[in-house]
GROMACS .gro file of C-alpha atoms in nm:
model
  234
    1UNK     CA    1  -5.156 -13.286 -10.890
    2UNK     CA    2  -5.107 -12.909 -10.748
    3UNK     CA    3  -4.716 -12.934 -10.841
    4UNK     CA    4  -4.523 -12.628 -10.760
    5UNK     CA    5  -4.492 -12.393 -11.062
    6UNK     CA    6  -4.099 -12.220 -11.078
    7UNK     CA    7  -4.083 -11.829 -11.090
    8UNK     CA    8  -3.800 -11.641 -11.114
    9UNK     CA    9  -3.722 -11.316 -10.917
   10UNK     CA   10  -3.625 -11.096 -11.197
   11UNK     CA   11  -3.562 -10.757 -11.009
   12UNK     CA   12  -3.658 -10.568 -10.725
   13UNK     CA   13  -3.782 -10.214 -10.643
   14UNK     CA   14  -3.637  -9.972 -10.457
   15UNK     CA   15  -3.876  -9.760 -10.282
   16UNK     CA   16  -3.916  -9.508 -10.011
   17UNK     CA   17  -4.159  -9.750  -9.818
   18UNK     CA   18  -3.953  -9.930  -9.533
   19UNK     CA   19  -4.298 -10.037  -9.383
   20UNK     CA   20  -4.668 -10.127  -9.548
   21UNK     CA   21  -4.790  -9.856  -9.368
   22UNK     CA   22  -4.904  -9.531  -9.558
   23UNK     CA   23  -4.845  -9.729  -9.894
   24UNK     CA   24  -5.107  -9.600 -10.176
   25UNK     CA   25  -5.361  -9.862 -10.192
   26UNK     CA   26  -5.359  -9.865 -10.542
   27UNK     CA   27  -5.073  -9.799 -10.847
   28UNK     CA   28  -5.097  -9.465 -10.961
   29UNK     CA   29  -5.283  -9.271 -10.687
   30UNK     CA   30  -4.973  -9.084 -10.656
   31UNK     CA   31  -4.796  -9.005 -10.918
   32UNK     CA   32  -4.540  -8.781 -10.773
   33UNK     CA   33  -4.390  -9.102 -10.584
   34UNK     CA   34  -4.068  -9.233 -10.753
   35UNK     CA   35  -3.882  -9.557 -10.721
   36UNK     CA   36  -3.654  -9.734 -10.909
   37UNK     CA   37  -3.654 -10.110 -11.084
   38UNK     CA   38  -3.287 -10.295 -11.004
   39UNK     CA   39  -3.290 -10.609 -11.206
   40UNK     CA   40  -3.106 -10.930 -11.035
   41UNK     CA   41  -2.716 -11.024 -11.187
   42UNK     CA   42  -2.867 -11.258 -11.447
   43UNK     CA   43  -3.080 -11.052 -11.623
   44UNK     CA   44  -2.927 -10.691 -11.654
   45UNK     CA   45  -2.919 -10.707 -11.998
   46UNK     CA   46  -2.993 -10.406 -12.187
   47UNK     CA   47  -3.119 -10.596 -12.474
   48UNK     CA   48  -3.431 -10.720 -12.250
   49UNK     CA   49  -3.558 -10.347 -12.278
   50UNK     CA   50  -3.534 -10.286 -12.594
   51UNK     CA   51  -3.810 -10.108 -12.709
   52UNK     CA   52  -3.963 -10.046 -12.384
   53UNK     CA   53  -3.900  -9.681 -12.370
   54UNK     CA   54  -4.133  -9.601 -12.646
   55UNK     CA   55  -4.384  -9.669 -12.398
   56UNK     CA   56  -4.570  -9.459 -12.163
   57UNK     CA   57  -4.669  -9.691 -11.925
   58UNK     CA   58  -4.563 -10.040 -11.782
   59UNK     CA   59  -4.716 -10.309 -11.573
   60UNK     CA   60  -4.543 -10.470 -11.304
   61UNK     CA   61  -4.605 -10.795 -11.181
   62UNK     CA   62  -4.480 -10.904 -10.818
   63UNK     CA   63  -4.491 -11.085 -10.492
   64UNK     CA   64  -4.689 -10.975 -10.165
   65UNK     CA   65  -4.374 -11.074 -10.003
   66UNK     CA   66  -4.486 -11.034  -9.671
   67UNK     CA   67  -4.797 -11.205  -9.690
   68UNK     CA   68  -4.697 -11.526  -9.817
   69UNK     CA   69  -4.850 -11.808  -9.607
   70UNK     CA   70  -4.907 -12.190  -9.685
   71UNK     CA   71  -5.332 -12.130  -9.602
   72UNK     CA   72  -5.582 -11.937  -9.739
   73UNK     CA   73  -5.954 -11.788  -9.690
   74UNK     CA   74  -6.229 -11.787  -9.972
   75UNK     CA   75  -6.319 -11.410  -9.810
   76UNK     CA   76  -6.092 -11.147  -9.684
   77UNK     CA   77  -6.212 -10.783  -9.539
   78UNK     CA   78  -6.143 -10.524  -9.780
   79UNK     CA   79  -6.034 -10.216  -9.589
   80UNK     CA   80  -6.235  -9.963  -9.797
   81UNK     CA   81  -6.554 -10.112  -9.679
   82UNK     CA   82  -6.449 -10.078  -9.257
   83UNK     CA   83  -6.276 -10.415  -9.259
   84UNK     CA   84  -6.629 -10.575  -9.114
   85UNK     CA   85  -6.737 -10.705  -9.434
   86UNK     CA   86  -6.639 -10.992  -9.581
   87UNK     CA   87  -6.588 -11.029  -9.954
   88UNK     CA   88  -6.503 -11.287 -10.197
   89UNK     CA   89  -6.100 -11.299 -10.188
   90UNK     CA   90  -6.095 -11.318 -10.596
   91UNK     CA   91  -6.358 -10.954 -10.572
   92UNK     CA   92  -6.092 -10.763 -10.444
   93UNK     CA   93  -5.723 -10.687 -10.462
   94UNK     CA   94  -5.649 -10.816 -10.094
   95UNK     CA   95  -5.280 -10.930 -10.068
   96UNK     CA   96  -5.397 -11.247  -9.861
   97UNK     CA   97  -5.464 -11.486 -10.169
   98UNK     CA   98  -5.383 -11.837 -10.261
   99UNK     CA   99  -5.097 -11.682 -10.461
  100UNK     CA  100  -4.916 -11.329 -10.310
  101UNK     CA  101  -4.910 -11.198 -10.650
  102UNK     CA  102  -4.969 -10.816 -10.693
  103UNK     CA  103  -5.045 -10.625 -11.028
  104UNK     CA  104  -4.943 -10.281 -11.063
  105UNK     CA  105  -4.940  -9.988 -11.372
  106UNK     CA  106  -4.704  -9.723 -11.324
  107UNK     CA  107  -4.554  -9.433 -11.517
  108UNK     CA  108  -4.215  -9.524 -11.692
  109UNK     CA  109  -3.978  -9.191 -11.587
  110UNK     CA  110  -3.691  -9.308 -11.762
  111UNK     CA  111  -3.449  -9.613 -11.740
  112UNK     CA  112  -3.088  -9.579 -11.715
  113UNK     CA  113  -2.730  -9.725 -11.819
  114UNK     CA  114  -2.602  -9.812 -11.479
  115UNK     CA  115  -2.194  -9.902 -11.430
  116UNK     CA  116  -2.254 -10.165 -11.164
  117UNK     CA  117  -2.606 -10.234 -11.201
  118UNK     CA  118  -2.691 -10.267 -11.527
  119UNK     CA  119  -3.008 -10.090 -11.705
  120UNK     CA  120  -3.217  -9.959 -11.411
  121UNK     CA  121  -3.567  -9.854 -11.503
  122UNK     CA  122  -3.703  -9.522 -11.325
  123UNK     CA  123  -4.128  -9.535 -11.268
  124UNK     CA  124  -4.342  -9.325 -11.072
  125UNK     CA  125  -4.675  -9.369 -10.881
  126UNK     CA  126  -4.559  -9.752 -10.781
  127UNK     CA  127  -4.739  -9.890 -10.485
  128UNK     CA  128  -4.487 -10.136 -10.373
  129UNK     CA  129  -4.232 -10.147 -10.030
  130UNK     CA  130  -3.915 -10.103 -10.059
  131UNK     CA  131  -3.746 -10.442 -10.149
  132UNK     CA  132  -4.037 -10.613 -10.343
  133UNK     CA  133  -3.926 -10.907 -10.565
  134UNK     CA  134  -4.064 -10.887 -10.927
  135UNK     CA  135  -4.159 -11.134 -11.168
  136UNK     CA  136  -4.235 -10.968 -11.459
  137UNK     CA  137  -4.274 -10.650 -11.662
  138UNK     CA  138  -4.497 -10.544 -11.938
  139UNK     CA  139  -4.573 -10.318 -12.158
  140UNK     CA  140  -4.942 -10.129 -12.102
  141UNK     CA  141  -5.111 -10.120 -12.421
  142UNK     CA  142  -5.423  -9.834 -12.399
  143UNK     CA  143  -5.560  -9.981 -12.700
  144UNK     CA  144  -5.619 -10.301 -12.498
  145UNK     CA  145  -5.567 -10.240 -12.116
  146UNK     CA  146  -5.807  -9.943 -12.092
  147UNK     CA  147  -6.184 -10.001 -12.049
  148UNK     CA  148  -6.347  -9.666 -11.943
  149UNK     CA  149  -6.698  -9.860 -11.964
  150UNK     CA  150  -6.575 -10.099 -11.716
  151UNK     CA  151  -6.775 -10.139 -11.376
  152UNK     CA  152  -6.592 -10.108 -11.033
  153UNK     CA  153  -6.845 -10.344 -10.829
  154UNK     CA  154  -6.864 -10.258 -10.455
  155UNK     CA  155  -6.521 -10.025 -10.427
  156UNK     CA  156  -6.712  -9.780 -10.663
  157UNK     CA  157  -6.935  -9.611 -10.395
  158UNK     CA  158  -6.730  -9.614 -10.064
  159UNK     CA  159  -6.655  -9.274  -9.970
  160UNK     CA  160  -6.382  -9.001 -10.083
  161UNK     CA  161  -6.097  -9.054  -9.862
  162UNK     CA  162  -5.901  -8.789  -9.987
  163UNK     CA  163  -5.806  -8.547  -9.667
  164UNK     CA  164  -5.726  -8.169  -9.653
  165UNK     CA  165  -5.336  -8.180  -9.560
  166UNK     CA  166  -5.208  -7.936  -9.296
  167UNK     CA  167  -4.810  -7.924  -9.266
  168UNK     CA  168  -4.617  -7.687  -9.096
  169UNK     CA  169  -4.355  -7.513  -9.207
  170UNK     CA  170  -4.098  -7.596  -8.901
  171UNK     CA  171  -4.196  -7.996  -9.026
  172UNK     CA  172  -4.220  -7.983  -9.377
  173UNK     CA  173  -3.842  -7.816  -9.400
  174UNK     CA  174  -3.729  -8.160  -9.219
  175UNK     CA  175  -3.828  -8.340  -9.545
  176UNK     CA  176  -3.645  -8.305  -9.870
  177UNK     CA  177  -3.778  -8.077 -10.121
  178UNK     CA  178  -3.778  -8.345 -10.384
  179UNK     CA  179  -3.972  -8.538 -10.149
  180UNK     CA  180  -4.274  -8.283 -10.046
  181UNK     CA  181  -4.503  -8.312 -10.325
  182UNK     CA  182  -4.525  -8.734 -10.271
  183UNK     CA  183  -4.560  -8.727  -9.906
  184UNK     CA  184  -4.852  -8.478  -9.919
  185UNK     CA  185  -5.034  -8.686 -10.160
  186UNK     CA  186  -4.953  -9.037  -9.952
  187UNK     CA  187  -5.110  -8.839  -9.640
  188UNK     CA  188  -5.403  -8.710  -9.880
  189UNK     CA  189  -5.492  -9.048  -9.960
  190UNK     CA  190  -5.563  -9.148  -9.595
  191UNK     CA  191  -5.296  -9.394  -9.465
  192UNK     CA  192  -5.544  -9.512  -9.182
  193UNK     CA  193  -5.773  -9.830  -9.211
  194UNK     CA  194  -6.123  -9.691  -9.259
  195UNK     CA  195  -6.233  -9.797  -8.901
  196UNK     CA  196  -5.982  -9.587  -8.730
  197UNK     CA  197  -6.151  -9.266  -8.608
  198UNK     CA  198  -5.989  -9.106  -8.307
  199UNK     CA  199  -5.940  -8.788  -8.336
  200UNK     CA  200  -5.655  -8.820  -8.060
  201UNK     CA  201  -5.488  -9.110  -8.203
  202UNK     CA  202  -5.128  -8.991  -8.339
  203UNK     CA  203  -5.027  -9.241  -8.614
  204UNK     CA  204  -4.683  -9.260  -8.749
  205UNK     CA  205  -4.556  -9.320  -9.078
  206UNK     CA  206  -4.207  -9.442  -9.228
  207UNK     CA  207  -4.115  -9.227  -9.573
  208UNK     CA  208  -3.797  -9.207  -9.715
  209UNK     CA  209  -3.602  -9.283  -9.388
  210UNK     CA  210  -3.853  -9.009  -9.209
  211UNK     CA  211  -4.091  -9.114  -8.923
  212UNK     CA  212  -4.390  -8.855  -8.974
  213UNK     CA  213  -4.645  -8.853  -8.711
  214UNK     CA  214  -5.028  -8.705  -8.751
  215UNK     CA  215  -5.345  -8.697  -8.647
  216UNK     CA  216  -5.701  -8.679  -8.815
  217UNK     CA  217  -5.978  -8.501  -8.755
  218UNK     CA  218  -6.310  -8.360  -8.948
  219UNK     CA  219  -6.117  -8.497  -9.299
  220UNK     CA  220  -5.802  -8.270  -9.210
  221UNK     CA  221  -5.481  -8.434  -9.142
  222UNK     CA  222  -5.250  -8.251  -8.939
  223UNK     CA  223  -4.843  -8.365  -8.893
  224UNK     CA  224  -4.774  -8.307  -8.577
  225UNK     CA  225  -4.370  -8.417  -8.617
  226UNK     CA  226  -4.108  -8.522  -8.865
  227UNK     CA  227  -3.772  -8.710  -8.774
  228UNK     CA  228  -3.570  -9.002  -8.846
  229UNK     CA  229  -3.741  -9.333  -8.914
  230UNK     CA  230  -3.595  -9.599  -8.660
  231UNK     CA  231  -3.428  -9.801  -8.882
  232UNK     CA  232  -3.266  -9.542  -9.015
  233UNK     CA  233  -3.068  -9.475  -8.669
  234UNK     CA  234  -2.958  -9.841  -8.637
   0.00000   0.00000   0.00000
């Protein structure tokens, strides 16, 4: 009786994430980071926003695309906790789950009258790869969706993983000046999984069609070199 419920791709982001990598691990962590909502043909109808930019704050609902697979595991290895313990996969926000659905809040910036593409909706602080199909948006109502009292179970103790940034000057000119102030807070955040602990290890990161390369040591991240992402010299 598990018949196949329809959903329709409704839009899709446009982000400066060409890889998973160095995505925030949650909406909102940084708020600096700005995308865009393009909505498909059929619905780029300005009357389907109407109303929406009275609002602060929207919620986003959307596919894991890349993680969509016909099995599934009752426990999954939330990276916060090393990736060595296993947790129940409906205790965390893991994208391997029986459905690749992903929740998000972000900050509505603005939306905009586009010629060719209709109403475009501008958000910051998304958490999303470039490309990511959505299903639905909502308005976030404080009144309702806010619960300061509320408990965050076992990702309320793990550590502080926000690192001291060091960025030279000859590396941080490479990157737009629009650009700066979201990067640093992306590297802040730690991009590594919590296992990783060489101090040698140089790790590199795709941003905005940049490949930025760093290393970590004693909680200070240090970019070490800043050039063009790969697929950006296809």
């Amino acid at each position: 009786m598990n018949q196949p419920i329809p959903m329709r791709v409704i839009a899709r982001i446009r982000s400066d994430f060409s890889t998973k990598f160095g995505i925030p691990r949650q909406s909102g962590l940084v708020e600096s980071l700005q995308a865009t909502i393009v909505f498909e043909p059929e619905y780029r109808n300005p009357d389907a926003l109407r109303g929406l930019e009275d609002f602060s704050h929207i919620w986003l609902i959307w596919q894991f695309s890349q993680a969509v697979r016909d099995t599934w595991s009752p426990t999954v290895r939330p990276p916060r906790l090393g990736g060595n313990v296993r947790m129940g996969v409906f205790a965390t926000r893991s994208p391997f789950r029986p459905n690749a659905i992903g929740l998000s809040c972000v900050k509505l910036a603005g939306i905009q009258q586009d010629p060719d593409l209709g109403p475009v909706i501008h958000v910051q602080g998304a958490d999303l790869l470039d490309g990511t199909p959505i299903f639905d948006i909502k308005p976030y109502l404080p009144t309702a969706d806010c619960h300061p009292e509320a408990l965050s179970g076992f990702a309320g103790p793990v550590r502080d993983y926000h690192l001291e940034v060091v960025f030279p000057e000859p590396w941080l000119q490479k990157v737009p000046a629009e650009k700066q102030e979201a990067l640093r807070g992306i590297l802040a955040q730690d991009p590594r999984p919590s296992y990783h602990g060489d101090p040698e290890r140089v790790y590199g990161l795709a941003f905005a069609g940049l490949e930025v390369k760093f290393t970590v040591q004693d909680q200070v991240l240090t970019v070490c070199h800043v050039g063009p992402a790969a697929d950006s010299l296809a």
